[in-house]
């Protein structure tokens, strides 16, 4: 990013400085695509929310269909879209999807990894249904890009800060520009606003420096014994009911203490956790994701989200487990 700031000029300007900036931007674009194994196009955005809106508003498709457990950014971008139900395990109802995609060329938006529960959708099976019906699949990969292989899809949403890159930069991956209506401006005419060159270069560097696996198994190992203790004192680990849980996002309910109280007490202990989606946790409202999964209201009200980052240490995970148990037993 320091290099990007040092050479910054408007990448769309024809002068020498602009051409140098353009070359650096295109190099970052190519490096990001190579790191993700994406052979289509890449449109830089200010983050996942803008990428979602760009795809949902501009896709050359018919009806918009979104799962009921999508991120607020997706749901608010297309408030009139049909919401596809999920089961109590968080998995998309495939029978409902099979019927819904029979409409003329629908656009179906589904998260690869749910941002609140960590559940992984079967995007391979979903993609087959959507593709066979002539529709387009938009995969929200904000929680999975740089951690898991991208799914087979027509478009994908990614966000740099989710894999250790800078804030304020993301991208919409699209197989072919023809899938979108152009909106004028920059990025081949598909996005307005001057490109964030330092951010794009930082994003590329973060992906190239990402570890494999994203989370060291040794870091999350303390959680395995912890979940047994949680169950033993009447708590709930939502991973027990998920169709395909992932290790780096956990939803955990504490008996006899609201999520709001937990968030504040953990904060006083120097531990950052969330209630529901981080983008809406400040409202302290009931999670629409847990409601869609038919989680019991008393359990949903006491559920916090715990996310393991690329720089989280085993000692930090152990401390969280100790503080949670102290709080639950007090």
Coordinates of C-alpha atoms in Angstrom, one line a residue:
X1 CA 0.0 0.0 0.0
X2 CA 2.9 2.3 0.7
X3 CA 4.2 1.7 -2.8
X4 CA 0.7 2.4 -4.2
X5 CA 0.5 5.7 -2.3
X6 CA 3.9 6.7 -3.6
X7 CA 3.1 6.1 -7.2
X8 CA -0.6 7.2 -7.0
X9 CA -2.2 9.0 -9.9
X10 CA -5.6 8.5 -11.5
X11 CA -5.3 5.2 -13.3
X12 CA -7.7 6.5 -16.0
X13 CA -5.5 9.6 -16.8
X14 CA -3.5 9.4 -20.1
X15 CA -0.3 11.1 -18.7
X16 CA 2.8 9.1 -17.8
X17 CA 1.9 9.0 -14.0
X18 CA -1.6 7.8 -14.8
X19 CA -0.2 5.1 -17.1
X20 CA 2.2 3.9 -14.4
X21 CA -0.7 3.8 -11.9
X22 CA -2.8 1.9 -14.5
X23 CA -0.1 -0.7 -15.0
X24 CA 0.2 -1.2 -11.2
X25 CA -3.6 -1.6 -10.9
X26 CA -3.8 -4.1 -13.7
X27 CA -0.9 -6.1 -12.1
X28 CA -2.8 -6.1 -8.8
X29 CA -5.9 -7.3 -10.7
X30 CA -4.1 -10.1 -12.3
X31 CA -2.4 -11.2 -9.0
X32 CA -5.7 -11.3 -7.2
X33 CA -7.4 -13.4 -9.9
X34 CA -4.4 -15.8 -10.0
X35 CA -4.4 -16.2 -6.2
X36 CA -8.2 -17.0 -6.2
X37 CA -8.0 -19.2 -9.3
X38 CA -10.5 -16.9 -11.1
X39 CA -10.3 -16.9 -14.9
X40 CA -13.1 -14.4 -15.5
X41 CA -13.2 -10.6 -15.0
X42 CA -12.7 -8.6 -11.8
X43 CA -14.3 -5.2 -11.0
X44 CA -12.8 -3.4 -8.0
X45 CA -15.3 -1.9 -5.5
X46 CA -15.2 -0.3 -2.1
X47 CA -16.1 -3.6 -0.5
X48 CA -18.5 -6.5 -0.4
X49 CA -21.6 -4.3 0.1
X50 CA -21.0 -2.3 -3.1
X51 CA -20.1 -5.5 -5.0
X52 CA -23.4 -7.0 -3.9
X53 CA -25.4 -4.0 -5.0
X54 CA -23.6 -3.8 -8.3
X55 CA -24.4 -7.4 -9.1
X56 CA -28.0 -7.4 -7.8
X57 CA -28.9 -4.1 -9.6
X58 CA -27.0 -4.6 -12.9
X59 CA -27.2 -8.3 -13.6
X60 CA -28.7 -9.2 -17.0
X61 CA -31.2 -11.5 -15.4
X62 CA -34.8 -11.8 -14.4
X63 CA -36.2 -12.4 -10.9
X64 CA -33.9 -11.9 -7.9
X65 CA -33.9 -14.8 -5.5
X66 CA -31.9 -14.6 -2.2
X67 CA -31.6 -17.1 0.7
X68 CA -33.3 -16.0 3.9
X69 CA -29.9 -16.1 5.7
X70 CA -28.0 -13.7 3.5
X71 CA -26.1 -10.7 4.8
X72 CA -28.0 -7.5 5.4
X73 CA -26.2 -5.9 2.6
X74 CA -27.7 -8.3 0.1
X75 CA -31.2 -8.2 1.6
X76 CA -31.3 -4.4 1.7
X77 CA -30.0 -4.1 -1.8
X78 CA -33.0 -6.0 -3.2
X79 CA -35.8 -5.7 -0.5
X80 CA -38.4 -7.0 -2.9
X81 CA -36.5 -10.1 -3.8
X82 CA -38.0 -13.5 -3.1
X83 CA -36.4 -15.1 0.0
X84 CA -35.6 -18.7 -0.2
X85 CA -36.1 -20.6 3.1
X86 CA -33.5 -22.7 4.9
X87 CA -33.9 -25.7 7.2
X88 CA -33.1 -25.7 10.9
X89 CA -29.6 -26.8 9.9
X90 CA -29.1 -23.6 7.9
X91 CA -29.0 -25.4 4.5
X92 CA -30.9 -23.9 1.6
X93 CA -34.2 -25.8 0.9
X94 CA -33.3 -27.4 -2.4
X95 CA -36.9 -28.4 -3.3
X96 CA -38.0 -24.7 -3.0
X97 CA -35.0 -23.6 -5.0
X98 CA -35.7 -26.2 -7.7
X99 CA -39.2 -24.7 -8.2
X100 CA -38.2 -21.1 -7.9
X101 CA -35.4 -21.2 -10.6
X102 CA -38.0 -22.3 -13.2
X103 CA -38.7 -18.6 -13.8
X104 CA -37.0 -16.9 -16.7
X105 CA -33.3 -16.6 -16.1
X106 CA -33.3 -15.8 -12.3
X107 CA -30.3 -14.4 -10.4
X108 CA -29.8 -16.4 -7.2
X109 CA -27.7 -15.0 -4.4
X110 CA -26.3 -17.4 -1.7
X111 CA -23.5 -17.0 0.8
X112 CA -20.7 -19.7 0.6
X113 CA -20.1 -19.3 4.3
X114 CA -22.7 -17.7 6.6
X115 CA -21.3 -14.7 8.4
X116 CA -23.2 -15.4 11.6
X117 CA -23.1 -19.2 12.0
X118 CA -20.2 -20.3 9.9
X119 CA -22.4 -22.8 8.0
X120 CA -21.2 -23.7 4.5
X121 CA -23.8 -24.0 1.7
X122 CA -23.6 -26.7 -0.9
X123 CA -22.9 -24.3 -3.8
X124 CA -22.0 -27.1 -6.1
X125 CA -25.5 -28.6 -6.0
X126 CA -27.1 -25.1 -5.9
X127 CA -25.0 -24.0 -8.9
X128 CA -26.1 -27.1 -10.9
X129 CA -29.8 -26.3 -10.3
X130 CA -29.4 -22.7 -11.2
X131 CA -27.3 -23.4 -14.3
X132 CA -29.6 -26.1 -15.6
X133 CA -32.5 -23.6 -15.3
X134 CA -30.6 -21.0 -17.3
X135 CA -30.1 -18.7 -14.3
X136 CA -27.1 -17.0 -12.8
X137 CA -25.5 -17.8 -9.4
X138 CA -24.1 -14.9 -7.3
X139 CA -21.9 -16.4 -4.6
X140 CA -21.2 -14.2 -1.6
X141 CA -17.7 -15.2 -0.8
X142 CA -16.8 -12.4 1.6
X143 CA -16.4 -14.9 4.4
X144 CA -14.6 -17.6 2.3
X145 CA -12.4 -15.9 -0.3
X146 CA -8.7 -16.4 0.7
X147 CA -9.8 -19.2 3.0
X148 CA -11.5 -21.7 0.8
X149 CA -11.5 -22.4 -2.9
X150 CA -14.0 -20.2 -4.8
X151 CA -17.1 -22.2 -5.8
X152 CA -18.3 -22.6 -9.4
X153 CA -20.5 -19.6 -10.0
X154 CA -21.3 -16.8 -12.4
X155 CA -20.4 -13.9 -10.0
X156 CA -18.7 -13.7 -6.7
X157 CA -18.4 -11.1 -4.0
X158 CA -15.1 -10.6 -2.1
X159 CA -13.9 -8.2 0.5
X160 CA -10.2 -7.6 1.3
X161 CA -10.4 -7.0 5.1
X162 CA -11.9 -10.4 5.6
X163 CA -8.6 -12.1 4.7
X164 CA -6.2 -9.6 6.3
X165 CA -6.2 -7.0 3.6
X166 CA -7.1 -3.3 3.9
X167 CA -10.5 -1.9 4.6
X168 CA -12.4 -0.1 1.9
X169 CA -11.5 -2.4 -1.0
X170 CA -13.3 -5.4 -2.5
X171 CA -14.4 -6.8 -5.8
X172 CA -17.1 -8.3 -7.9
X173 CA -15.8 -11.3 -9.9
X174 CA -17.9 -11.9 -13.0
X175 CA -17.4 -14.6 -15.6
X176 CA -18.2 -12.3 -18.5
X177 CA -18.9 -8.5 -18.6
X178 CA -22.0 -9.4 -20.7
X179 CA -23.7 -10.6 -17.6
X180 CA -23.9 -7.0 -16.3
X181 CA -25.4 -3.8 -17.7
X182 CA -22.7 -1.1 -17.8
X183 CA -23.2 1.9 -15.6
X184 CA -20.5 4.2 -17.0
X185 CA -17.4 5.6 -15.4
X186 CA -14.4 3.5 -14.5
X187 CA -13.6 -0.2 -14.4
X188 CA -14.4 -0.8 -18.1
X189 CA -17.6 1.3 -17.6
X190 CA -19.1 -1.0 -14.9
X191 CA -18.4 1.1 -11.8
X192 CA -18.2 4.8 -11.1
X193 CA -15.5 6.3 -8.9
X194 CA -11.7 6.5 -9.2
X195 CA -10.0 3.2 -8.4
X196 CA -8.3 2.7 -5.0
X197 CA -4.8 1.8 -6.2
X198 CA -3.1 1.4 -2.8
X199 CA -6.1 -0.7 -1.6
X200 CA -5.9 -2.9 -4.7
X201 CA -2.2 -3.5 -4.2
X202 CA -2.7 -4.2 -0.5
X203 CA -5.5 -6.7 -1.4
X204 CA -3.2 -8.5 -3.8
X205 CA -0.4 -8.7 -1.2
X206 CA -2.8 -10.0 1.5
X207 CA -4.0 -12.8 -0.8
X208 CA -0.5 -13.8 -1.9
X209 CA 0.6 -13.9 1.7
X210 CA -2.4 -15.8 3.0
X211 CA -1.5 -19.0 4.9
X212 CA -3.0 -22.4 4.0
X213 CA -5.0 -23.3 6.0
X214 CA -6.4 -19.9 6.9
X215 CA -6.8 -21.0 10.5
X216 CA -4.1 -23.1 12.1
X217 CA -5.8 -26.2 13.6
X218 CA -3.7 -25.7 16.7
X219 CA -5.3 -22.3 17.2
X220 CA -8.9 -23.6 17.3
X221 CA -8.1 -26.9 19.1
X222 CA -9.1 -25.5 22.5
X223 CA -12.6 -25.0 21.2
X224 CA -13.1 -28.7 20.9
X225 CA -12.9 -29.4 24.6
X226 CA -14.7 -26.1 25.3
X227 CA -17.9 -27.0 23.3
X228 CA -18.2 -30.1 25.5
X229 CA -18.2 -27.9 28.6
X230 CA -20.7 -25.5 27.0
X231 CA -23.1 -28.4 26.5
X232 CA -22.5 -29.7 30.0
X233 CA -23.7 -26.5 31.7
X234 CA -26.7 -26.0 29.5
X235 CA -25.3 -23.8 26.7
X236 CA -25.8 -24.3 23.0
X237 CA -23.2 -24.6 20.2
X238 CA -25.1 -24.0 16.9
X239 CA -22.4 -26.0 15.1
X240 CA -24.1 -29.1 16.5
X241 CA -27.1 -28.5 14.2
X242 CA -25.5 -27.0 11.1
X243 CA -25.3 -29.0 7.9
X244 CA -21.7 -28.1 7.2
X245 CA -20.0 -26.0 9.9
X246 CA -16.6 -24.3 9.4
X247 CA -14.0 -23.8 12.2
X248 CA -13.4 -20.1 12.1
X249 CA -17.0 -18.8 12.8
X250 CA -18.9 -20.1 15.8
X251 CA -22.3 -19.2 17.2
X252 CA -22.6 -20.0 20.9
X253 CA -25.5 -19.4 23.3
X254 CA -24.9 -18.9 27.0
X255 CA -27.6 -20.0 29.4
X256 CA -29.2 -17.2 31.5
X257 CA -27.4 -14.3 29.9
X258 CA -28.4 -12.2 26.9
X259 CA -26.1 -11.7 24.0
X260 CA -26.2 -8.0 24.6
X261 CA -24.9 -8.4 28.1
X262 CA -22.3 -10.9 27.0
X263 CA -20.9 -8.5 24.3
X264 CA -20.5 -5.8 26.9
X265 CA -18.9 -8.0 29.5
X266 CA -16.5 -9.5 27.0
X267 CA -15.6 -6.0 25.8
X268 CA -14.7 -5.0 29.3
X269 CA -12.5 -8.1 29.5
X270 CA -10.7 -7.0 26.3
X271 CA -12.4 -9.6 24.1
X272 CA -14.3 -8.6 20.9
X273 CA -17.3 -10.7 19.9
X274 CA -20.5 -9.8 18.1
X275 CA -24.2 -10.3 18.4
X276 CA -25.6 -11.3 15.0
X277 CA -23.9 -9.7 12.0
X278 CA -21.1 -7.3 12.8
X279 CA -22.6 -4.7 10.4
X280 CA -25.8 -4.6 12.4
X281 CA -24.7 -5.7 15.9
X282 CA -24.8 -2.1 17.1
X283 CA -28.6 -2.3 16.9
X284 CA -28.7 -5.3 19.2
X285 CA -31.7 -6.6 17.3
X286 CA -32.7 -10.3 16.9
X287 CA -30.8 -12.0 14.2
X288 CA -32.8 -12.7 11.0
X289 CA -30.4 -15.6 10.4
X290 CA -31.3 -17.4 13.6
X291 CA -35.0 -16.6 13.0
X292 CA -34.9 -18.2 9.5
X293 CA -33.3 -21.3 11.1
X294 CA -36.1 -21.6 13.6
X295 CA -33.7 -21.3 16.5
X296 CA -35.6 -21.1 19.8
X297 CA -36.2 -17.5 20.8
X298 CA -34.5 -17.9 24.2
X299 CA -31.4 -19.5 22.6
X300 CA -31.3 -16.9 19.8
X301 CA -31.4 -14.0 22.3
X302 CA -28.4 -15.5 24.1
X303 CA -26.3 -16.3 21.0
X304 CA -23.0 -14.5 20.2
X305 CA -20.8 -14.8 17.2
X306 CA -17.1 -15.7 17.7
X307 CA -14.8 -15.2 14.7
X308 CA -11.3 -16.5 14.5
X309 CA -9.1 -14.2 12.4
X310 CA -5.9 -14.8 10.4
X311 CA -3.9 -13.3 13.3
X312 CA -5.8 -14.9 16.2
X313 CA -3.5 -16.8 18.6
X314 CA -4.2 -20.0 20.6
X315 CA -3.7 -18.1 23.8
X316 CA -6.5 -15.7 22.8
X317 CA -8.8 -18.6 22.0
X318 CA -8.0 -20.2 25.4
X319 CA -8.7 -16.9 27.2
X320 CA -12.0 -16.5 25.5
X321 CA -13.0 -20.1 26.5
X322 CA -12.0 -19.4 30.2
X323 CA -13.8 -16.1 30.3
X324 CA -17.0 -17.5 28.7
X325 CA -17.1 -20.4 31.3
X326 CA -16.5 -18.0 34.2
X327 CA -19.3 -15.8 33.0
X328 CA -21.7 -18.7 32.5
X329 CA -21.0 -20.1 35.9
X330 CA -21.2 -16.8 37.8

